């Protein structure tokens, strides 16, 4: 039996093929054994060893129901088979929660919640956002990303390191609910990092080469400014 086509607007989550392959090997199972379990225990009658191998080799991505079934066969949580989630939908799937469960927790109509997922446009209140972060166990960087604030944060950070960082403390605090002293320290360090990037070039090099080199380093730093912010704030590694 052929695999049914994916439903529109329901893409599969970012699949971690390497983890799936390692978990299967650790259980001493071959692709054909996984396929048999998918057929018998999860009613995926079209599952085959070729399909399992296609998932593991990155040639195909399991749909959400397929990923949940595969996690059941491999004795792991769906989240273990997902690469780092980036969207609201991916974080929910990683936690193994149904849309109804999240909608109930944050007190939003389920259809309204599903629209937010589909359009990647979270519009909850401050209280609902706090409940969402707790329900999905979101880190601060993930919370900023899925609530659509990352680009706004990037603009504020670029302004902070290229002009006066002190002027952006309050505005950054409205986007990122962190302690004001931590924001102040992080912005100051980022400003110093950026200025160092713009000036740290060998003294013997020609003026034009030095200027071009500094410009390139500065642009690269600005392109990764949000990652640098979370690193300096103690949340992530570069």
mmCIF file of C-alpha atoms in Angstrom:
data_model
loop_
_atom_site.group_PDB
_atom_site.id
_atom_site.type_symbol
_atom_site.label_atom_id
_atom_site.label_comp_id
_atom_site.label_asym_id
_atom_site.label_seq_id
_atom_site.Cartn_x
_atom_site.Cartn_y
_atom_site.Cartn_z
ATOM 1 C CA UNK A 1 0.000 0.000 0.000
ATOM 2 C CA UNK A 2 1.291 3.454 -0.890
ATOM 3 C CA UNK A 3 1.971 6.089 1.697
ATOM 4 C CA UNK A 4 -0.856 8.654 1.810
ATOM 5 C CA UNK A 5 0.034 12.174 0.661
ATOM 6 C CA UNK A 6 0.809 14.780 3.298
ATOM 7 C CA UNK A 7 -2.072 17.007 4.287
ATOM 8 C CA UNK A 8 -1.795 20.641 3.137
ATOM 9 C CA UNK A 9 -0.357 23.129 5.627
ATOM 10 C CA UNK A 10 0.808 20.280 7.866
ATOM 11 C CA UNK A 11 4.534 19.860 7.224
ATOM 12 C CA UNK A 12 6.473 17.367 9.276
ATOM 13 C CA UNK A 13 8.688 18.636 12.097
ATOM 14 C CA UNK A 14 12.467 18.943 11.579
ATOM 15 C CA UNK A 15 13.513 15.304 11.799
ATOM 16 C CA UNK A 16 16.740 14.159 13.449
ATOM 17 C CA UNK A 17 17.635 11.270 11.168
ATOM 18 C CA UNK A 18 20.917 10.474 12.913
ATOM 19 C CA UNK A 19 19.219 10.035 16.282
ATOM 20 C CA UNK A 20 16.581 7.768 14.773
ATOM 21 C CA UNK A 21 19.256 5.581 13.214
ATOM 22 C CA UNK A 22 21.240 5.400 16.455
ATOM 23 C CA UNK A 23 18.203 4.523 18.558
ATOM 24 C CA UNK A 24 17.196 1.766 16.153
ATOM 25 C CA UNK A 25 20.714 0.306 16.198
ATOM 26 C CA UNK A 26 20.831 0.478 20.001
ATOM 27 C CA UNK A 27 17.661 -1.616 20.143
ATOM 28 C CA UNK A 28 19.177 -4.167 17.764
ATOM 29 C CA UNK A 29 16.423 -3.610 15.223
ATOM 30 C CA UNK A 30 16.677 -3.581 11.458
ATOM 31 C CA UNK A 31 14.615 -1.224 9.270
ATOM 32 C CA UNK A 32 12.296 -4.123 8.470
ATOM 33 C CA UNK A 33 11.595 -4.680 12.185
ATOM 34 C CA UNK A 34 10.714 -1.006 12.650
ATOM 35 C CA UNK A 35 8.385 -1.189 9.662
ATOM 36 C CA UNK A 36 6.667 -4.284 11.057
ATOM 37 C CA UNK A 37 6.034 -2.567 14.394
ATOM 38 C CA UNK A 38 4.694 0.534 12.632
ATOM 39 C CA UNK A 39 2.263 -1.668 10.743
ATOM 40 C CA UNK A 40 1.158 -3.846 13.650
ATOM 41 C CA UNK A 41 1.086 -1.382 16.546
ATOM 42 C CA UNK A 42 0.337 1.951 14.874
ATOM 43 C CA UNK A 43 -1.791 0.968 11.884
ATOM 44 C CA UNK A 44 0.687 2.349 9.341
ATOM 45 C CA UNK A 45 -0.036 -0.383 6.824
ATOM 46 C CA UNK A 46 2.116 1.258 4.153
ATOM 47 C CA UNK A 47 5.267 1.302 6.320
ATOM 48 C CA UNK A 48 8.219 -0.498 4.785
ATOM 49 C CA UNK A 49 11.930 -0.951 5.386
ATOM 50 C CA UNK A 50 12.560 1.334 2.411
ATOM 51 C CA UNK A 51 10.477 4.105 4.000
ATOM 52 C CA UNK A 52 12.324 3.769 7.323
ATOM 53 C CA UNK A 53 15.660 3.952 5.492
ATOM 54 C CA UNK A 54 14.469 7.000 3.540
ATOM 55 C CA UNK A 55 13.745 8.750 6.846
ATOM 56 C CA UNK A 56 17.129 7.805 8.283
ATOM 57 C CA UNK A 57 19.012 8.889 5.163
ATOM 58 C CA UNK A 58 17.276 12.251 4.916
ATOM 59 C CA UNK A 59 15.490 11.381 1.683
ATOM 60 C CA UNK A 60 12.057 11.759 3.298
ATOM 61 C CA UNK A 61 10.673 13.382 6.455
ATOM 62 C CA UNK A 62 8.056 11.627 8.585
ATOM 63 C CA UNK A 63 4.774 13.407 9.084
ATOM 64 C CA UNK A 64 3.725 14.275 12.615
ATOM 65 C CA UNK A 65 1.653 11.078 13.105
ATOM 66 C CA UNK A 66 4.482 9.026 11.623
ATOM 67 C CA UNK A 67 7.033 10.630 13.912
ATOM 68 C CA UNK A 68 4.900 9.914 16.996
ATOM 69 C CA UNK A 69 4.518 6.304 15.864
ATOM 70 C CA UNK A 70 8.246 5.965 15.179
ATOM 71 C CA UNK A 71 9.019 7.330 18.653
ATOM 72 C CA UNK A 72 6.747 4.653 20.095
ATOM 73 C CA UNK A 73 8.600 1.931 18.222
ATOM 74 C CA UNK A 74 12.004 3.276 19.264
ATOM 75 C CA UNK A 75 10.971 3.755 22.912
ATOM 76 C CA UNK A 76 11.690 7.468 23.003
ATOM 77 C CA UNK A 77 9.768 10.724 23.140
ATOM 78 C CA UNK A 78 8.850 12.496 19.870
ATOM 79 C CA UNK A 79 11.075 15.368 20.984
ATOM 80 C CA UNK A 80 14.153 13.129 20.826
ATOM 81 C CA UNK A 81 13.556 12.631 17.099
ATOM 82 C CA UNK A 82 13.217 16.326 16.339
ATOM 83 C CA UNK A 83 16.055 18.687 15.564
ATOM 84 C CA UNK A 84 16.079 21.919 17.544
ATOM 85 C CA UNK A 85 12.497 23.235 17.242
ATOM 86 C CA UNK A 86 12.105 26.710 15.795
ATOM 87 C CA UNK A 87 8.359 27.268 15.550
ATOM 88 C CA UNK A 88 5.424 27.107 17.938
ATOM 89 C CA UNK A 89 4.146 23.975 16.206
ATOM 90 C CA UNK A 90 7.529 22.233 16.375
ATOM 91 C CA UNK A 91 7.899 22.964 20.089
ATOM 92 C CA UNK A 92 4.427 21.575 20.757
ATOM 93 C CA UNK A 93 5.169 18.405 18.810
ATOM 94 C CA UNK A 94 8.503 18.037 20.584
ATOM 95 C CA UNK A 95 6.610 17.957 23.891
ATOM 96 C CA UNK A 96 4.147 15.400 22.571
ATOM 97 C CA UNK A 97 1.170 17.704 23.152
ATOM 98 C CA UNK A 98 -2.001 18.012 21.106
ATOM 99 C CA UNK A 99 -3.154 21.488 19.989
ATOM 100 C CA UNK A 100 -6.160 21.153 22.268
ATOM 101 C CA UNK A 101 -3.938 20.654 25.304
ATOM 102 C CA UNK A 102 -1.909 23.787 24.663
ATOM 103 C CA UNK A 103 -4.975 25.847 23.792
ATOM 104 C CA UNK A 104 -6.679 24.764 27.024
ATOM 105 C CA UNK A 105 -3.585 25.547 29.096
ATOM 106 C CA UNK A 106 -3.206 29.080 27.724
ATOM 107 C CA UNK A 107 -6.990 29.680 27.628
ATOM 108 C CA UNK A 108 -7.285 30.286 23.886
ATOM 109 C CA UNK A 109 -9.857 28.867 21.494
ATOM 110 C CA UNK A 110 -8.268 25.879 19.760
ATOM 111 C CA UNK A 111 -9.047 27.170 16.254
ATOM 112 C CA UNK A 112 -7.490 30.532 17.103
ATOM 113 C CA UNK A 113 -4.455 28.727 18.487
ATOM 114 C CA UNK A 114 -4.115 26.597 15.351
ATOM 115 C CA UNK A 115 -4.214 29.749 13.210
ATOM 116 C CA UNK A 116 -1.369 31.177 15.264
ATOM 117 C CA UNK A 117 0.608 27.989 14.683
ATOM 118 C CA UNK A 118 -0.089 27.965 10.964
ATOM 119 C CA UNK A 119 0.877 31.600 10.455
ATOM 120 C CA UNK A 120 3.662 31.519 13.084
ATOM 121 C CA UNK A 121 2.085 34.571 14.681
ATOM 122 C CA UNK A 122 1.673 34.266 18.448
ATOM 123 C CA UNK A 123 -0.736 36.922 19.746
ATOM 124 C CA UNK A 124 -1.292 35.873 23.338
ATOM 125 C CA UNK A 125 -1.305 38.250 26.267
ATOM 126 C CA UNK A 126 1.607 38.552 28.682
ATOM 127 C CA UNK A 127 -0.076 36.076 31.049
ATOM 128 C CA UNK A 128 -0.844 33.648 28.237
ATOM 129 C CA UNK A 129 2.733 33.946 26.991
ATOM 130 C CA UNK A 130 4.047 33.028 30.430
ATOM 131 C CA UNK A 131 1.763 29.979 30.555
ATOM 132 C CA UNK A 132 2.816 28.998 27.031
ATOM 133 C CA UNK A 133 6.496 29.174 27.977
ATOM 134 C CA UNK A 134 5.837 26.988 31.012
ATOM 135 C CA UNK A 135 3.645 24.480 29.128
ATOM 136 C CA UNK A 136 6.176 24.006 26.317
ATOM 137 C CA UNK A 137 9.173 24.392 28.660
ATOM 138 C CA UNK A 138 10.645 27.083 26.473
ATOM 139 C CA UNK A 139 14.042 28.601 27.057
ATOM 140 C CA UNK A 140 14.217 32.383 26.864
ATOM 141 C CA UNK A 141 15.793 32.322 23.356
ATOM 142 C CA UNK A 142 13.083 29.941 22.132
ATOM 143 C CA UNK A 143 10.365 32.083 23.695
ATOM 144 C CA UNK A 144 11.600 35.177 21.876
ATOM 145 C CA UNK A 145 11.821 33.271 18.585
ATOM 146 C CA UNK A 146 8.363 31.720 18.553
ATOM 147 C CA UNK A 147 6.633 34.894 19.735
ATOM 148 C CA UNK A 148 8.054 36.665 16.688
ATOM 149 C CA UNK A 149 10.319 39.064 18.577
ATOM 150 C CA UNK A 150 13.714 37.906 17.307
ATOM 151 C CA UNK A 151 14.017 40.398 14.443
ATOM 152 C CA UNK A 152 12.936 43.270 16.689
ATOM 153 C CA UNK A 153 15.566 42.194 19.199
ATOM 154 C CA UNK A 154 18.188 42.014 16.443
ATOM 155 C CA UNK A 155 17.431 45.594 15.337
ATOM 156 C CA UNK A 156 17.723 46.889 18.899
ATOM 157 C CA UNK A 157 20.991 45.041 19.450
ATOM 158 C CA UNK A 158 22.505 46.314 16.210
ATOM 159 C CA UNK A 159 21.621 49.837 17.266
ATOM 160 C CA UNK A 160 23.072 49.251 20.733
ATOM 161 C CA UNK A 161 26.491 48.108 19.520
ATOM 162 C CA UNK A 162 26.830 50.683 16.756
ATOM 163 C CA UNK A 163 25.615 53.766 18.663
ATOM 164 C CA UNK A 164 24.890 54.170 22.395
ATOM 165 C CA UNK A 165 24.116 50.887 24.132
ATOM 166 C CA UNK A 166 22.737 52.675 27.211
ATOM 167 C CA UNK A 167 19.842 54.055 25.162
ATOM 168 C CA UNK A 168 18.592 50.556 24.310
ATOM 169 C CA UNK A 169 18.421 49.016 27.811
ATOM 170 C CA UNK A 170 14.754 49.794 28.411
ATOM 171 C CA UNK A 171 13.666 48.846 24.877
ATOM 172 C CA UNK A 172 15.507 45.531 24.975
ATOM 173 C CA UNK A 173 13.895 44.841 28.352
ATOM 174 C CA UNK A 174 10.434 45.156 26.798
ATOM 175 C CA UNK A 175 11.295 42.484 24.234
ATOM 176 C CA UNK A 176 13.277 40.199 26.540
ATOM 177 C CA UNK A 177 11.917 39.868 30.109
ATOM 178 C CA UNK A 178 15.301 39.652 31.808
ATOM 179 C CA UNK A 179 16.729 41.425 34.835
ATOM 180 C CA UNK A 180 17.698 44.993 33.945
ATOM 181 C CA UNK A 181 21.213 44.545 35.368
ATOM 182 C CA UNK A 182 21.795 41.511 33.173
ATOM 183 C CA UNK A 183 20.601 43.385 30.086
ATOM 184 C CA UNK A 184 22.809 46.357 30.953
ATOM 185 C CA UNK A 185 25.879 44.156 31.450
ATOM 186 C CA UNK A 186 25.212 42.168 28.266
ATOM 187 C CA UNK A 187 24.744 45.255 26.090
ATOM 188 C CA UNK A 188 27.925 46.822 27.417
ATOM 189 C CA UNK A 189 29.925 43.652 26.707
ATOM 190 C CA UNK A 190 28.403 43.345 23.222
ATOM 191 C CA UNK A 191 29.303 46.961 22.495
ATOM 192 C CA UNK A 192 32.893 46.303 23.539
ATOM 193 C CA UNK A 193 32.988 43.086 21.498
ATOM 194 C CA UNK A 194 31.806 44.890 18.390
ATOM 195 C CA UNK A 195 34.227 47.768 18.821
ATOM 196 C CA UNK A 196 37.065 45.287 19.246
ATOM 197 C CA UNK A 197 36.018 43.540 16.027
ATOM 198 C CA UNK A 198 36.202 46.881 14.227
ATOM 199 C CA UNK A 199 39.696 47.741 15.474
ATOM 200 C CA UNK A 200 41.578 44.475 16.140
ATOM 201 C CA UNK A 201 43.700 44.215 12.984
ATOM 202 C CA UNK A 202 47.483 43.892 12.576
ATOM 203 C CA UNK A 203 49.190 47.278 12.677
ATOM 204 C CA UNK A 204 51.514 46.510 9.752
ATOM 205 C CA UNK A 205 48.701 46.010 7.229
ATOM 206 C CA UNK A 206 47.763 48.724 4.761
ATOM 207 C CA UNK A 207 45.027 51.199 5.651
ATOM 208 C CA UNK A 208 42.654 50.038 2.906
ATOM 209 C CA UNK A 209 43.095 46.376 3.779
ATOM 210 C CA UNK A 210 42.593 47.109 7.475
ATOM 211 C CA UNK A 211 39.379 49.012 6.785
ATOM 212 C CA UNK A 212 37.983 46.241 4.577
ATOM 213 C CA UNK A 213 38.933 43.571 7.097
ATOM 214 C CA UNK A 214 37.327 45.472 9.967
ATOM 215 C CA UNK A 215 34.182 46.092 7.945
ATOM 216 C CA UNK A 216 33.876 42.398 7.129
ATOM 217 C CA UNK A 217 34.323 41.353 10.738
ATOM 218 C CA UNK A 218 31.819 43.944 11.869
ATOM 219 C CA UNK A 219 29.194 42.804 9.365
ATOM 220 C CA UNK A 220 29.678 39.193 10.381
ATOM 221 C CA UNK A 221 29.268 40.127 14.037
ATOM 222 C CA UNK A 222 26.075 42.078 13.323
ATOM 223 C CA UNK A 223 24.637 39.208 11.296
ATOM 224 C CA UNK A 224 24.955 36.959 14.358
ATOM 225 C CA UNK A 225 24.088 39.617 16.912
ATOM 226 C CA UNK A 226 21.195 37.707 18.513
ATOM 227 C CA UNK A 227 23.361 34.602 18.974
ATOM 228 C CA UNK A 228 26.068 36.786 20.543
ATOM 229 C CA UNK A 229 23.467 38.333 22.861
ATOM 230 C CA UNK A 230 22.236 34.980 24.175
ATOM 231 C CA UNK A 231 25.798 33.752 24.549
ATOM 232 C CA UNK A 232 26.861 36.788 26.553
ATOM 233 C CA UNK A 233 23.662 36.602 28.627
ATOM 234 C CA UNK A 234 24.574 33.031 29.594
ATOM 235 C CA UNK A 235 21.827 31.172 27.722
ATOM 236 C CA UNK A 236 23.583 29.477 24.818
ATOM 237 C CA UNK A 237 26.952 28.660 23.330
ATOM 238 C CA UNK A 238 28.126 30.145 20.043
#
